[in-house]
mmCIF file of C-alpha atoms in Angstrom:
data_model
loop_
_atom_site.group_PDB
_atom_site.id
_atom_site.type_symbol
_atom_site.label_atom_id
_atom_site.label_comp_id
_atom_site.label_asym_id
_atom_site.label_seq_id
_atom_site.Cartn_x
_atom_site.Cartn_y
_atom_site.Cartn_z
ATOM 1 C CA UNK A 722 0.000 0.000 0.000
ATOM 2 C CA UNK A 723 1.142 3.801 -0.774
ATOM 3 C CA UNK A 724 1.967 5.999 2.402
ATOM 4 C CA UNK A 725 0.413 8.806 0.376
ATOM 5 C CA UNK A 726 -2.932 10.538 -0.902
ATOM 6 C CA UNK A 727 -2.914 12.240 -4.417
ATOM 7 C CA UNK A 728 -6.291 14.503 -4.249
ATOM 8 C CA UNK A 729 -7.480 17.414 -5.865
ATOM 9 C CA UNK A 730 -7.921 20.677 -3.415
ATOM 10 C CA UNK A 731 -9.638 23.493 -2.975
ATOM 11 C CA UNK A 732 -8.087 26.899 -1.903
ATOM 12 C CA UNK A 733 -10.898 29.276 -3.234
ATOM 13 C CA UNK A 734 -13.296 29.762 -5.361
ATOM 14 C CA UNK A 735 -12.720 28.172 -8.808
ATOM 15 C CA UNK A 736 -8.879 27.263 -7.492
ATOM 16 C CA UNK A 737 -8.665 23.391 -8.134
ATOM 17 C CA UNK A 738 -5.013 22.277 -7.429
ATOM 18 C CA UNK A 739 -3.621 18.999 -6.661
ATOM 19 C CA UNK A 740 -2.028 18.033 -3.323
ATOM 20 C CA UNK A 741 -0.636 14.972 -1.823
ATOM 21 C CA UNK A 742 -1.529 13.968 2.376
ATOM 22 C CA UNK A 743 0.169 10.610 4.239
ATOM 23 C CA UNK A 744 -1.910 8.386 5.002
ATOM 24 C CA UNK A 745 -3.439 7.914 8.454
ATOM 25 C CA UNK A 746 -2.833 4.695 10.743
ATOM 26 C CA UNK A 747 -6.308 3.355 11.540
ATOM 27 C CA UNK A 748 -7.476 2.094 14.255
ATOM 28 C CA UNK A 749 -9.864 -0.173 15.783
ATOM 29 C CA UNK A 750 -12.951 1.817 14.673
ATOM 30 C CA UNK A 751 -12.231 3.021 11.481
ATOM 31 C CA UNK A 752 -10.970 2.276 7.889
ATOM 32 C CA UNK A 753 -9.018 3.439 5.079
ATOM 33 C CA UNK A 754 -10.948 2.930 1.329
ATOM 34 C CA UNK A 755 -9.417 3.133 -2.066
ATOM 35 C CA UNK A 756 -11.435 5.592 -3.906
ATOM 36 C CA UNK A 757 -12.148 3.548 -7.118
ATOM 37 C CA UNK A 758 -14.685 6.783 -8.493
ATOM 38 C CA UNK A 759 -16.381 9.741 -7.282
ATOM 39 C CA UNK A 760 -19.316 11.328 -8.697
ATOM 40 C CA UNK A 761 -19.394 15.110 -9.626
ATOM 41 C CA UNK A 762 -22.611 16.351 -7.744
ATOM 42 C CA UNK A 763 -24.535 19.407 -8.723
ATOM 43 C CA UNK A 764 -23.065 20.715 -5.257
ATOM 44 C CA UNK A 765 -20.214 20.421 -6.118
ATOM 45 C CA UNK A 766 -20.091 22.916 -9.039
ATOM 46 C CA UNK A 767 -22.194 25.257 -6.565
ATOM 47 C CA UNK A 768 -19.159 24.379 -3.788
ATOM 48 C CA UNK A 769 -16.757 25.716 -6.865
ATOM 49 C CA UNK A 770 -18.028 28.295 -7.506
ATOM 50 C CA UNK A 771 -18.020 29.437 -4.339
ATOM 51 C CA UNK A 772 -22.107 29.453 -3.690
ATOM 52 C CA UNK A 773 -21.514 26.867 -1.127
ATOM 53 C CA UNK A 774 -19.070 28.031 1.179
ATOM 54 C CA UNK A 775 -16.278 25.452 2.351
ATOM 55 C CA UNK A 776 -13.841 26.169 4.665
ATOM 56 C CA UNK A 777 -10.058 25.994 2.808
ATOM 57 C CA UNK A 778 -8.728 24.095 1.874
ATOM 58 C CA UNK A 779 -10.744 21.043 1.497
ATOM 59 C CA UNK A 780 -10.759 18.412 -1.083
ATOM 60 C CA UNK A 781 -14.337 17.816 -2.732
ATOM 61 C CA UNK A 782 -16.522 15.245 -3.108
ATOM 62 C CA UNK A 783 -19.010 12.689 -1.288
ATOM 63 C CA UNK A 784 -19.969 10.068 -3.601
ATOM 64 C CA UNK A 785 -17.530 7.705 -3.007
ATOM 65 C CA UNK A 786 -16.898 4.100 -3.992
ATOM 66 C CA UNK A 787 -13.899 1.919 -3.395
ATOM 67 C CA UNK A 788 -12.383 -0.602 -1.870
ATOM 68 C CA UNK A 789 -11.585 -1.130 2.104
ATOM 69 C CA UNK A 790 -7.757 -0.844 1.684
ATOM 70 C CA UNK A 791 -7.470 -1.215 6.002
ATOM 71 C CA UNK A 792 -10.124 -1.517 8.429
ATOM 72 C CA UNK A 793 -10.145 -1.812 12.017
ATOM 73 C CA UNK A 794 -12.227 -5.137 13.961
ATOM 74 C CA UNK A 795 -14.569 -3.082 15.498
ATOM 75 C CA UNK A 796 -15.199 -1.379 12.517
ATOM 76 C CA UNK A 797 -15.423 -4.647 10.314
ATOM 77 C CA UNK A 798 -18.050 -6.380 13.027
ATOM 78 C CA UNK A 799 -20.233 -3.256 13.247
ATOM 79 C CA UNK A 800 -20.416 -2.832 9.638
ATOM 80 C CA UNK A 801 -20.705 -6.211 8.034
ATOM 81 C CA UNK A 802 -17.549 -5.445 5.885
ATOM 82 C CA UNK A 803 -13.512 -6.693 5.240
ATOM 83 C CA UNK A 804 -10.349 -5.751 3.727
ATOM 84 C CA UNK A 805 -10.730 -6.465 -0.362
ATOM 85 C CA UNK A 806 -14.892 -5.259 0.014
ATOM 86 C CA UNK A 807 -16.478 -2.577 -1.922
ATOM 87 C CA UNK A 808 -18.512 -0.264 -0.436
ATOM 88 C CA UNK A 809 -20.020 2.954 -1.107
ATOM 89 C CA UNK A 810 -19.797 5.408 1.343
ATOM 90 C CA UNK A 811 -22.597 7.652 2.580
ATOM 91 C CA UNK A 812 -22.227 11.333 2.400
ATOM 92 C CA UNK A 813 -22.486 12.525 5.534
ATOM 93 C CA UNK A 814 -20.379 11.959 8.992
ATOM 94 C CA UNK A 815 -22.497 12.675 11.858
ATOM 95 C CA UNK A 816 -21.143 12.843 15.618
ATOM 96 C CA UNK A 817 -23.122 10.118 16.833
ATOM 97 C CA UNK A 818 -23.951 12.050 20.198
ATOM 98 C CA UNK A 819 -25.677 15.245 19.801
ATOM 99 C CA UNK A 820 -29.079 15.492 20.315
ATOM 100 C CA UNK A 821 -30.322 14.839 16.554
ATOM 101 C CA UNK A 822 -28.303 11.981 16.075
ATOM 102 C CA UNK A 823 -29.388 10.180 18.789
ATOM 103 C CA UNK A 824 -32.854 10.868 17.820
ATOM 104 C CA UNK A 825 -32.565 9.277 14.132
ATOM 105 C CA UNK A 826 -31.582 12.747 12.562
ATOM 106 C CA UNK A 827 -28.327 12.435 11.137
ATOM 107 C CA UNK A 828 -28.601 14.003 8.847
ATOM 108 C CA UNK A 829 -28.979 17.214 10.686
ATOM 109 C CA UNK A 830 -26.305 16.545 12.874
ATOM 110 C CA UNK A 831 -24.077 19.766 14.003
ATOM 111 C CA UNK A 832 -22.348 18.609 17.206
ATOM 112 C CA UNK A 833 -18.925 16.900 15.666
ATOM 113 C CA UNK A 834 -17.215 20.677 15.756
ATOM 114 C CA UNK A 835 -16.538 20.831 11.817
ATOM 115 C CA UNK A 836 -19.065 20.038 8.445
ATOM 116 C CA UNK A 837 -20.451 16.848 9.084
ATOM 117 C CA UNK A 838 -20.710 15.927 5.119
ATOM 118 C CA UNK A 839 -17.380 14.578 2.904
ATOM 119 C CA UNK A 840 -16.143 17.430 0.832
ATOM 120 C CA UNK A 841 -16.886 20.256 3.611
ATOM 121 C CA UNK A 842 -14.482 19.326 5.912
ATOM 122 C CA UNK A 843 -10.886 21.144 5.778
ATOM 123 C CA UNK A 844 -7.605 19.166 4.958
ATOM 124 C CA UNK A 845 -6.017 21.268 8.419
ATOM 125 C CA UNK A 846 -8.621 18.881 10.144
ATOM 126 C CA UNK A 847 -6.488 15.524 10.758
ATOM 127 C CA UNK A 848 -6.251 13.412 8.537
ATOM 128 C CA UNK A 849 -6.818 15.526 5.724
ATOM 129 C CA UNK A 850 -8.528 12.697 3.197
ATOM 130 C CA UNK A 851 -11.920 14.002 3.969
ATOM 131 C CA UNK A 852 -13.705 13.722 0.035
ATOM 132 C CA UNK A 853 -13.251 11.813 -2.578
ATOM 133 C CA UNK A 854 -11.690 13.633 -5.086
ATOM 134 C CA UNK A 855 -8.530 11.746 -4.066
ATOM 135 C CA UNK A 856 -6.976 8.278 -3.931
ATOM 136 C CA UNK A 857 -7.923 7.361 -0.750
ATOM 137 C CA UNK A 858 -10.724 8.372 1.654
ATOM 138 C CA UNK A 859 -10.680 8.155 5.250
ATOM 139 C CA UNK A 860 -13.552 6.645 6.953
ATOM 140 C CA UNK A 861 -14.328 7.678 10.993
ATOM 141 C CA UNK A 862 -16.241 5.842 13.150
ATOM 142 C CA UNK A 863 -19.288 7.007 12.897
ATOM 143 C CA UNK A 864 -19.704 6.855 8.960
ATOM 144 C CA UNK A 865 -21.964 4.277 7.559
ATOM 145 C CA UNK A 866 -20.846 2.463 4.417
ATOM 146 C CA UNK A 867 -22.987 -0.416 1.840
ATOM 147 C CA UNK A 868 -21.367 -2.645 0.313
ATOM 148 C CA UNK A 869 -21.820 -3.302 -3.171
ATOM 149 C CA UNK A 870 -21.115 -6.127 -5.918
ATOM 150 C CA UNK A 871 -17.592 -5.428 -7.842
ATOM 151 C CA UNK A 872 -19.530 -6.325 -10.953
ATOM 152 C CA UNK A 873 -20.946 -3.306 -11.621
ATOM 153 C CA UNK A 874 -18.444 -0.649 -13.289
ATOM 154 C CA UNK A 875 -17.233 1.704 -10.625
ATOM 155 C CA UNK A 876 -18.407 4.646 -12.829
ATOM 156 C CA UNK A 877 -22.060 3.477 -12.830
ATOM 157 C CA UNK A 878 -21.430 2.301 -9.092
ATOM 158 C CA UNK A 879 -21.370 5.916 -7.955
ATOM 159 C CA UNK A 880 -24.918 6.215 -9.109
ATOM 160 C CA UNK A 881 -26.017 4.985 -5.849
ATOM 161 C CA UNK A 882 -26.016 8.673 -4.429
ATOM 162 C CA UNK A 883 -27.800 10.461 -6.267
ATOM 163 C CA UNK A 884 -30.465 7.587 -6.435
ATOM 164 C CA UNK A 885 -30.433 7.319 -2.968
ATOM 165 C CA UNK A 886 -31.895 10.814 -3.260
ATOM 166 C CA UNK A 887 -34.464 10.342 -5.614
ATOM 167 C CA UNK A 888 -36.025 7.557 -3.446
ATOM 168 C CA UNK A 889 -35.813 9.980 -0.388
ATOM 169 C CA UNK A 890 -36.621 13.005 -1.995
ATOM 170 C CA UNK A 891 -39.152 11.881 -4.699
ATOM 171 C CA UNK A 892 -40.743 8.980 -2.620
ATOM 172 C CA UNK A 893 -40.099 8.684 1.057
ATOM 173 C CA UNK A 894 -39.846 12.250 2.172
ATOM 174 C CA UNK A 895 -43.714 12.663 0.838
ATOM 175 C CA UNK A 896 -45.382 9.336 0.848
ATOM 176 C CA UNK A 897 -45.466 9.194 -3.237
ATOM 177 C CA UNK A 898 -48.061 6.650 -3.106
ATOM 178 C CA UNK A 899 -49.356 3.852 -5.882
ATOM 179 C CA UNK A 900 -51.393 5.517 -8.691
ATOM 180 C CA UNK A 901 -50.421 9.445 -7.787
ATOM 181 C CA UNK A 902 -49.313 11.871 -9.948
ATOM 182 C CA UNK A 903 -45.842 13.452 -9.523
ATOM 183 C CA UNK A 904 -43.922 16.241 -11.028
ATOM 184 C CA UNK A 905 -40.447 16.690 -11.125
ATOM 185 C CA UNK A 906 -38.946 19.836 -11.966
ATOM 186 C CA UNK A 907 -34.993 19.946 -13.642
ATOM 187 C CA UNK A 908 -34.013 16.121 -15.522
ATOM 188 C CA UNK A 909 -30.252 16.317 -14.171
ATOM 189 C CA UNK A 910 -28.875 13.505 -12.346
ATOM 190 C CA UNK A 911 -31.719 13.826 -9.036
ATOM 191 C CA UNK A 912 -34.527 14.573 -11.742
ATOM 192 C CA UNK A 913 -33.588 11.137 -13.391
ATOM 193 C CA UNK A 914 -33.142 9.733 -10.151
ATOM 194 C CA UNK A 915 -36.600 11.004 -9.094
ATOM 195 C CA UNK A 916 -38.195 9.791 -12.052
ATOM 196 C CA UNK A 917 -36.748 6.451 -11.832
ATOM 197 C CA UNK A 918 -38.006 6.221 -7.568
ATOM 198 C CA UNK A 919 -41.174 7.178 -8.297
ATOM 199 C CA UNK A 920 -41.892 4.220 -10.990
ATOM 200 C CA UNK A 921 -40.409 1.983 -8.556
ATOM 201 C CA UNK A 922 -43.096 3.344 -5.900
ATOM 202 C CA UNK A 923 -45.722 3.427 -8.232
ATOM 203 C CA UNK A 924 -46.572 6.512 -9.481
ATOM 204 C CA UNK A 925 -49.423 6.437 -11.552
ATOM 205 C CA UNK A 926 -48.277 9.522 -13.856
ATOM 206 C CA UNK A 927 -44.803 11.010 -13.558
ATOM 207 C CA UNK A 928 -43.993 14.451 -15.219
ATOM 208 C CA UNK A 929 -40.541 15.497 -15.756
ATOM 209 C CA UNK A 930 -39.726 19.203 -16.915
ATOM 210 C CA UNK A 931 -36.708 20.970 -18.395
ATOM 211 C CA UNK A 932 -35.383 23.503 -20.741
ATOM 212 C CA UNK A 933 -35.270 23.281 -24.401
ATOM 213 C CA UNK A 934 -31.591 22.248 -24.067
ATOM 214 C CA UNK A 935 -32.354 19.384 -21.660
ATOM 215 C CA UNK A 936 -34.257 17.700 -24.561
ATOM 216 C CA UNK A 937 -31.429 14.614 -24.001
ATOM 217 C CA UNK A 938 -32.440 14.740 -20.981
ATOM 218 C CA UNK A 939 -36.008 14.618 -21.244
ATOM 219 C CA UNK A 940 -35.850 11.693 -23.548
ATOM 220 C CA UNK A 941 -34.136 10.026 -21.093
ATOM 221 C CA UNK A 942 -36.822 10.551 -18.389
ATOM 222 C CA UNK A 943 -39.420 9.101 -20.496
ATOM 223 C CA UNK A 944 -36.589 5.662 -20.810
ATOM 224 C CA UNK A 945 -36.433 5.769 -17.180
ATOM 225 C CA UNK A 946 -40.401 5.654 -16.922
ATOM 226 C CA UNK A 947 -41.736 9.112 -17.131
ATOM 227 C CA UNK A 948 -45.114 9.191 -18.802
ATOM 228 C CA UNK A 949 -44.823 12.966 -19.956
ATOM 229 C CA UNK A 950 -42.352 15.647 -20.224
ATOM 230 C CA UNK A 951 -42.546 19.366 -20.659
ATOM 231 C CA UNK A 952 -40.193 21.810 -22.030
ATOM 232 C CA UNK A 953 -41.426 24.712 -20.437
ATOM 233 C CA UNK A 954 -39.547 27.304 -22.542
ATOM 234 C CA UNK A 955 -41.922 25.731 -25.313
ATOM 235 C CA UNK A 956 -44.961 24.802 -23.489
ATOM 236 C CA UNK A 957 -46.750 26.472 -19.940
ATOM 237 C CA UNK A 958 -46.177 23.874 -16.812
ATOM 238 C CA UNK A 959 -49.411 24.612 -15.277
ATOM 239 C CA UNK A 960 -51.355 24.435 -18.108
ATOM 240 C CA UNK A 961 -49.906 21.777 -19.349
ATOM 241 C CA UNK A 962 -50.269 19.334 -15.814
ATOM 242 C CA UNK A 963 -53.597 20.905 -15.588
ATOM 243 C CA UNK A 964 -54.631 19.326 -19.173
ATOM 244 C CA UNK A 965 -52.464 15.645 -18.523
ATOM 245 C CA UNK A 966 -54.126 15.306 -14.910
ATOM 246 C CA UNK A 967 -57.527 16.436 -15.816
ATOM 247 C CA UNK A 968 -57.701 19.560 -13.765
ATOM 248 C CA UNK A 969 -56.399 17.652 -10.779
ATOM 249 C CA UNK A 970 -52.794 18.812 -10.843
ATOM 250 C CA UNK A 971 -50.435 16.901 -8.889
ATOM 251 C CA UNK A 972 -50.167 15.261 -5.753
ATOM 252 C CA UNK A 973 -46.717 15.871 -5.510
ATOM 253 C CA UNK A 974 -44.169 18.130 -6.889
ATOM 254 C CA UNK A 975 -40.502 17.705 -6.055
ATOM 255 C CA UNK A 976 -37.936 20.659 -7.285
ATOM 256 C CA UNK A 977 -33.876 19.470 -8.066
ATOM 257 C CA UNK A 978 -33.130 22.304 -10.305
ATOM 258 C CA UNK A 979 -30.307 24.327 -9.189
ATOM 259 C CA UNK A 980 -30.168 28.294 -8.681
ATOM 260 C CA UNK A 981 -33.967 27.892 -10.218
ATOM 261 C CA UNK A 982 -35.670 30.237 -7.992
ATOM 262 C CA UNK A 983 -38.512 30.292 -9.878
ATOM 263 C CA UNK A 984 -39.595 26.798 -9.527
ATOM 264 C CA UNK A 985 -40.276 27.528 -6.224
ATOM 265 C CA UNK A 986 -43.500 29.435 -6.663
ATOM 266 C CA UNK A 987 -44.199 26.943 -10.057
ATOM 267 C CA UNK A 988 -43.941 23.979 -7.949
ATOM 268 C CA UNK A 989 -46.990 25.998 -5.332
ATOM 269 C CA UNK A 990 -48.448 26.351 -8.511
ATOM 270 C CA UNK A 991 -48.178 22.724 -10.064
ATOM 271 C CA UNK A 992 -49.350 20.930 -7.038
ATOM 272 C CA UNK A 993 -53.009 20.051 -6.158
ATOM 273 C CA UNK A 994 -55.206 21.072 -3.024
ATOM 274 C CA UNK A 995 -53.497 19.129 0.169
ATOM 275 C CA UNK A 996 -50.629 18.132 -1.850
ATOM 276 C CA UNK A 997 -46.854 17.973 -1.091
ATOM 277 C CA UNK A 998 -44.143 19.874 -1.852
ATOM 278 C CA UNK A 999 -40.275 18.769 -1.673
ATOM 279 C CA UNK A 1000 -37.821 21.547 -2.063
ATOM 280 C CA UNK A 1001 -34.352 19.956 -2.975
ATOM 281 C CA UNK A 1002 -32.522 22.270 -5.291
ATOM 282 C CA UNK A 1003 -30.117 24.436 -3.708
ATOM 283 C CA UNK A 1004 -30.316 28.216 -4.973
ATOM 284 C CA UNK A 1005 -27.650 29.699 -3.453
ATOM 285 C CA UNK A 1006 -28.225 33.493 -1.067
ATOM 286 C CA UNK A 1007 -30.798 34.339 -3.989
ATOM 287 C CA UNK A 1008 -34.589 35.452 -2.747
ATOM 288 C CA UNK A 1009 -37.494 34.000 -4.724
ATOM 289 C CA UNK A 1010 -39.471 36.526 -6.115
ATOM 290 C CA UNK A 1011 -43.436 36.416 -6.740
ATOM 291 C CA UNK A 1012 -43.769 33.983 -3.422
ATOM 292 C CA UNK A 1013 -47.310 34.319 -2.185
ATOM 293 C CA UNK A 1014 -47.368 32.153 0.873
ATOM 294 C CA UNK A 1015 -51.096 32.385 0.925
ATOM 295 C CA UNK A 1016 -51.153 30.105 -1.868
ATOM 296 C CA UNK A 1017 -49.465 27.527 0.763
ATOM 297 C CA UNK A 1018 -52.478 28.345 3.176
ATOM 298 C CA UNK A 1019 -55.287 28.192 0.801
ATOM 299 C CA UNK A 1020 -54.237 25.537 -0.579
ATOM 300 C CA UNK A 1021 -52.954 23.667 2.632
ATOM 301 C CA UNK A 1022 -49.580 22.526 0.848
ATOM 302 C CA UNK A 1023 -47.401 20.604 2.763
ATOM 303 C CA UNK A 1024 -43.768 21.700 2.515
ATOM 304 C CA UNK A 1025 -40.378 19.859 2.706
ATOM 305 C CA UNK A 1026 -37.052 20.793 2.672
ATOM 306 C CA UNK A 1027 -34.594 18.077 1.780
ATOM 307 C CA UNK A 1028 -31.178 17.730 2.891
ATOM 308 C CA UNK A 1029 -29.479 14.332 2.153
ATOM 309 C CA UNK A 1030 -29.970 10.248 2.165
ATOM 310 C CA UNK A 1031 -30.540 8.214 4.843
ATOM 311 C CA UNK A 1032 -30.024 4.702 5.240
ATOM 312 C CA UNK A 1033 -32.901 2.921 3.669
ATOM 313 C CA UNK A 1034 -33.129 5.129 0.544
ATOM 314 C CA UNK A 1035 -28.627 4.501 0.276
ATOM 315 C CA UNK A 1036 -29.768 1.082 0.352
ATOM 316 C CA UNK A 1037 -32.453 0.851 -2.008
ATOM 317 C CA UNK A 1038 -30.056 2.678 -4.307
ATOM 318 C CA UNK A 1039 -27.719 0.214 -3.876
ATOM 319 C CA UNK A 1040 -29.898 -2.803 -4.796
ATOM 320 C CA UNK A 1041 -31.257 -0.725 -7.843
ATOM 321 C CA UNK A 1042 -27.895 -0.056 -9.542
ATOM 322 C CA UNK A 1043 -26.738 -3.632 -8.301
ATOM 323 C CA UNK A 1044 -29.919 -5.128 -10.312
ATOM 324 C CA UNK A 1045 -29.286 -3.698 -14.004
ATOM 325 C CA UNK A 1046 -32.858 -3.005 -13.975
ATOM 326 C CA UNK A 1047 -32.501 0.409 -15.435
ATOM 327 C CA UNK A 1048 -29.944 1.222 -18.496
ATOM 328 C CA UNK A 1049 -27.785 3.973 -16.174
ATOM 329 C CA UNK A 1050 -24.919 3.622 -18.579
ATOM 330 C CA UNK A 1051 -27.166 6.305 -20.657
ATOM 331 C CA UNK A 1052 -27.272 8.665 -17.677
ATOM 332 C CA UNK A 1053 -23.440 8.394 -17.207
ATOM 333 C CA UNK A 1054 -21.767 10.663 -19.635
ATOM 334 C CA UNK A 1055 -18.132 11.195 -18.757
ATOM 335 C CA UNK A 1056 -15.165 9.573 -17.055
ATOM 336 C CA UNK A 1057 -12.667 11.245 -16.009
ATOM 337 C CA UNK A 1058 -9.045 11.159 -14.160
ATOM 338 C CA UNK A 1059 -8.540 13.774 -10.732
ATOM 339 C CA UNK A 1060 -6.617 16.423 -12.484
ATOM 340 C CA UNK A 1061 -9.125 16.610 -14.768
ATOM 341 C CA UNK A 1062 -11.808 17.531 -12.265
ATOM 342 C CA UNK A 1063 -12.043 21.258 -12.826
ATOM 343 C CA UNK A 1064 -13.103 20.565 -16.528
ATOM 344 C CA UNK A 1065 -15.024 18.051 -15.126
ATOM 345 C CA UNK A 1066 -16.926 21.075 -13.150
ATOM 346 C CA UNK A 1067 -17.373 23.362 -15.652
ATOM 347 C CA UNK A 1068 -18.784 20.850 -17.893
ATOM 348 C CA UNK A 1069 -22.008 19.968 -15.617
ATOM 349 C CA UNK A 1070 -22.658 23.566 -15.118
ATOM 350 C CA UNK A 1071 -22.896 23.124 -18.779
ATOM 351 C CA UNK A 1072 -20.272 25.935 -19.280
ATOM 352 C CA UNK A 1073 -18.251 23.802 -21.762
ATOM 353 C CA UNK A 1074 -18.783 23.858 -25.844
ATOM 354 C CA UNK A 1075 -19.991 20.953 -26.939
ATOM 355 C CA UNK A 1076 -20.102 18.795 -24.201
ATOM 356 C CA UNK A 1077 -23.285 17.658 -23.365
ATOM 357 C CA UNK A 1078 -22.763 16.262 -19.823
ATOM 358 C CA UNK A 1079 -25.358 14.326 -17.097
ATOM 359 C CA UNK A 1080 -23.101 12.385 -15.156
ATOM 360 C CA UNK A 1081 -19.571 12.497 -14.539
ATOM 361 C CA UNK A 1082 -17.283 10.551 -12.443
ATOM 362 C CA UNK A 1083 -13.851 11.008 -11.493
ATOM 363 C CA UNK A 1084 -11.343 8.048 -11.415
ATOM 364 C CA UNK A 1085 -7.810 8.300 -9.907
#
């Protein structure tokens, strides 16, 4: 085994530079993975670009999967896993103690003393390998891995996160139940994912939206089981759910675009009397404009914000990439190495000619 870390750091905003870390001696508890691939998140570019604020240097990433290079006995009996295993590795790494932990909220957790999610925490904080834009990935105590079949390519194996969130955000998080009608607004990687959790729950109409440019995406969607999309630079949402669910609108409207502001007050407007509302998209310090929160009264909306996977949905994830069951090769668009990971950025935030990107992994 090396005694070293290549990753790809941080400093600032858009300032990507390589950097090299020893690696730590692990103990009882914890374990040391080789970072097979890491999936580019739609965070990340936000993280980047300096809309989500990291403290410096850190090296990005949280959708890990790899292979437990060293792993303590406590840590192999409490999580079911060896030296030679894959596993993917959840995002976040709660404390374990403080008072939302303890009470099944993990993912909420702010009592470890630094960011309690891979990616956020800084490199100053021993011992350094703390996201998975590197070559290996240190994993504490209180992290919770899965593990996962080797046979699946480690590029498509990172798929598990953002599925994970489509079954929480999409399914779990408001009770998408057999037969209902559910929008999805943005078809990036957590649209897809949504799209793809709700015809596992169900859903008896699924609606997908996007810009005239996401019309790969869109196309995709309806692959993945999406009975309609709308490009709603072409066509108006509202009307357009009003006419497909017969005036009944939708039971439940979940919103992954990023910076989007104004699907905020269309999602209000998409959903039906008593229905539910996920907001998952990050938009960054901007105000939405327009929002009449009477429209959540009269209406008696329910509201959600979403932050994060837990167990069950990682899990479910898991099984679903694991099972072949849906052709995710499509969805994955680019591979490529850590120093590449800057382009790698800029190409999801779709600020790169001619590439047409979905999902992108990084590989060491």
């Amino acid at each position: 085994m090396a005694n070293e870390a290549r990753a790809m750091v941080q400093h600032g905003v858009r300032d990507l530079r390589p950097g090299r870390f020893p690696l730590p001696e692990i103990g009882a508890d914890d374990a040391l993975l080789r970072v097979e691939a890491c999936g580019i998140c739609g965070s990340d570019y936000e993280q980047y670009d300096g809309a989500l604020k990291a403290p410096y240097p850190v090296i990005p990433g949280h959708e890990p999967v790899g292979i437990i290079e060293a792993i303590g006995d406590e840590a192999s009996r409490r999580w079911g896993v060896r030296r030679g295993d894959r596993v993917a590795v959840e995002a976040l790494i709660p404390c374990g103690h403080c008072a939302d932990c303890v009470q099944g909220r993990s993912r909420l957790c702010r009592g470890g003393g630094a960011a309690p999610v891979y990616g956020f925490r800084p490199v100053t904080l021993a011992p350094a390998l703390w996201g998975g834009y590197a070559e290996y990935l240190y994993i504490g105590a209180h992290c919770l891995v899965h593990k996962m079949s080797k046979e699946v390519p480690a590029e498509l194996a990172v798929l598990f996160n953002p599925i994970g969130a489509g079954f929480r955000w999409a399914v779990d998080m408001p009770r998408t139940a057999v037969g209902e009608a559910i929008v999805i607004l943005g078809p990036g990687q957590r649209g897809l994912a949504s799209v793809i959790a709700a015809r596992e729950a169900g859903a008896g109409c699924i609606i997908a939206t996007g810009l005239s440019r996401d019309e790969r995406k869109l196309a995709l969607a309806r692959e993945f089981g999406a009975h309609h999309t709308i490009d709603i630079e072409r066509e108006q949402p509202t009307a357009r759910v009003r006419e497909i669910t017969g005036g009944q609108m939708a039971d439940v409207v979940v919103d992954v675009t990023a910076y989007a502001v104004e699907a905020v007050t269309q999602a209000i407007d998409l959903a039906r009397r008593g229905g539910r509302i996920v907001l998952a998209g990050t938009k960054g310090p901007r105000p939405v404009p327009d929002f009449i929160s009477d429209k959540i009264v009269g209406k008696e909306l329910t509201m959600m914000g979403a932050f994060g996977v837990d167990w069950r949905s990682y899990e479910t994830a898991v099984r679903i990439v694991e099972s072949g069951k849906y052709p995710l090769a499509k969805m994955h668009t680019h591979t490529l190495p850590l120093d590449e990971a800057a382009r790698g950025l800029e190409m999801l935030a779709g600020r790169v000619a001619g590439e047409d990107a979905i999902h992108i992994a990084l590989v060491p």
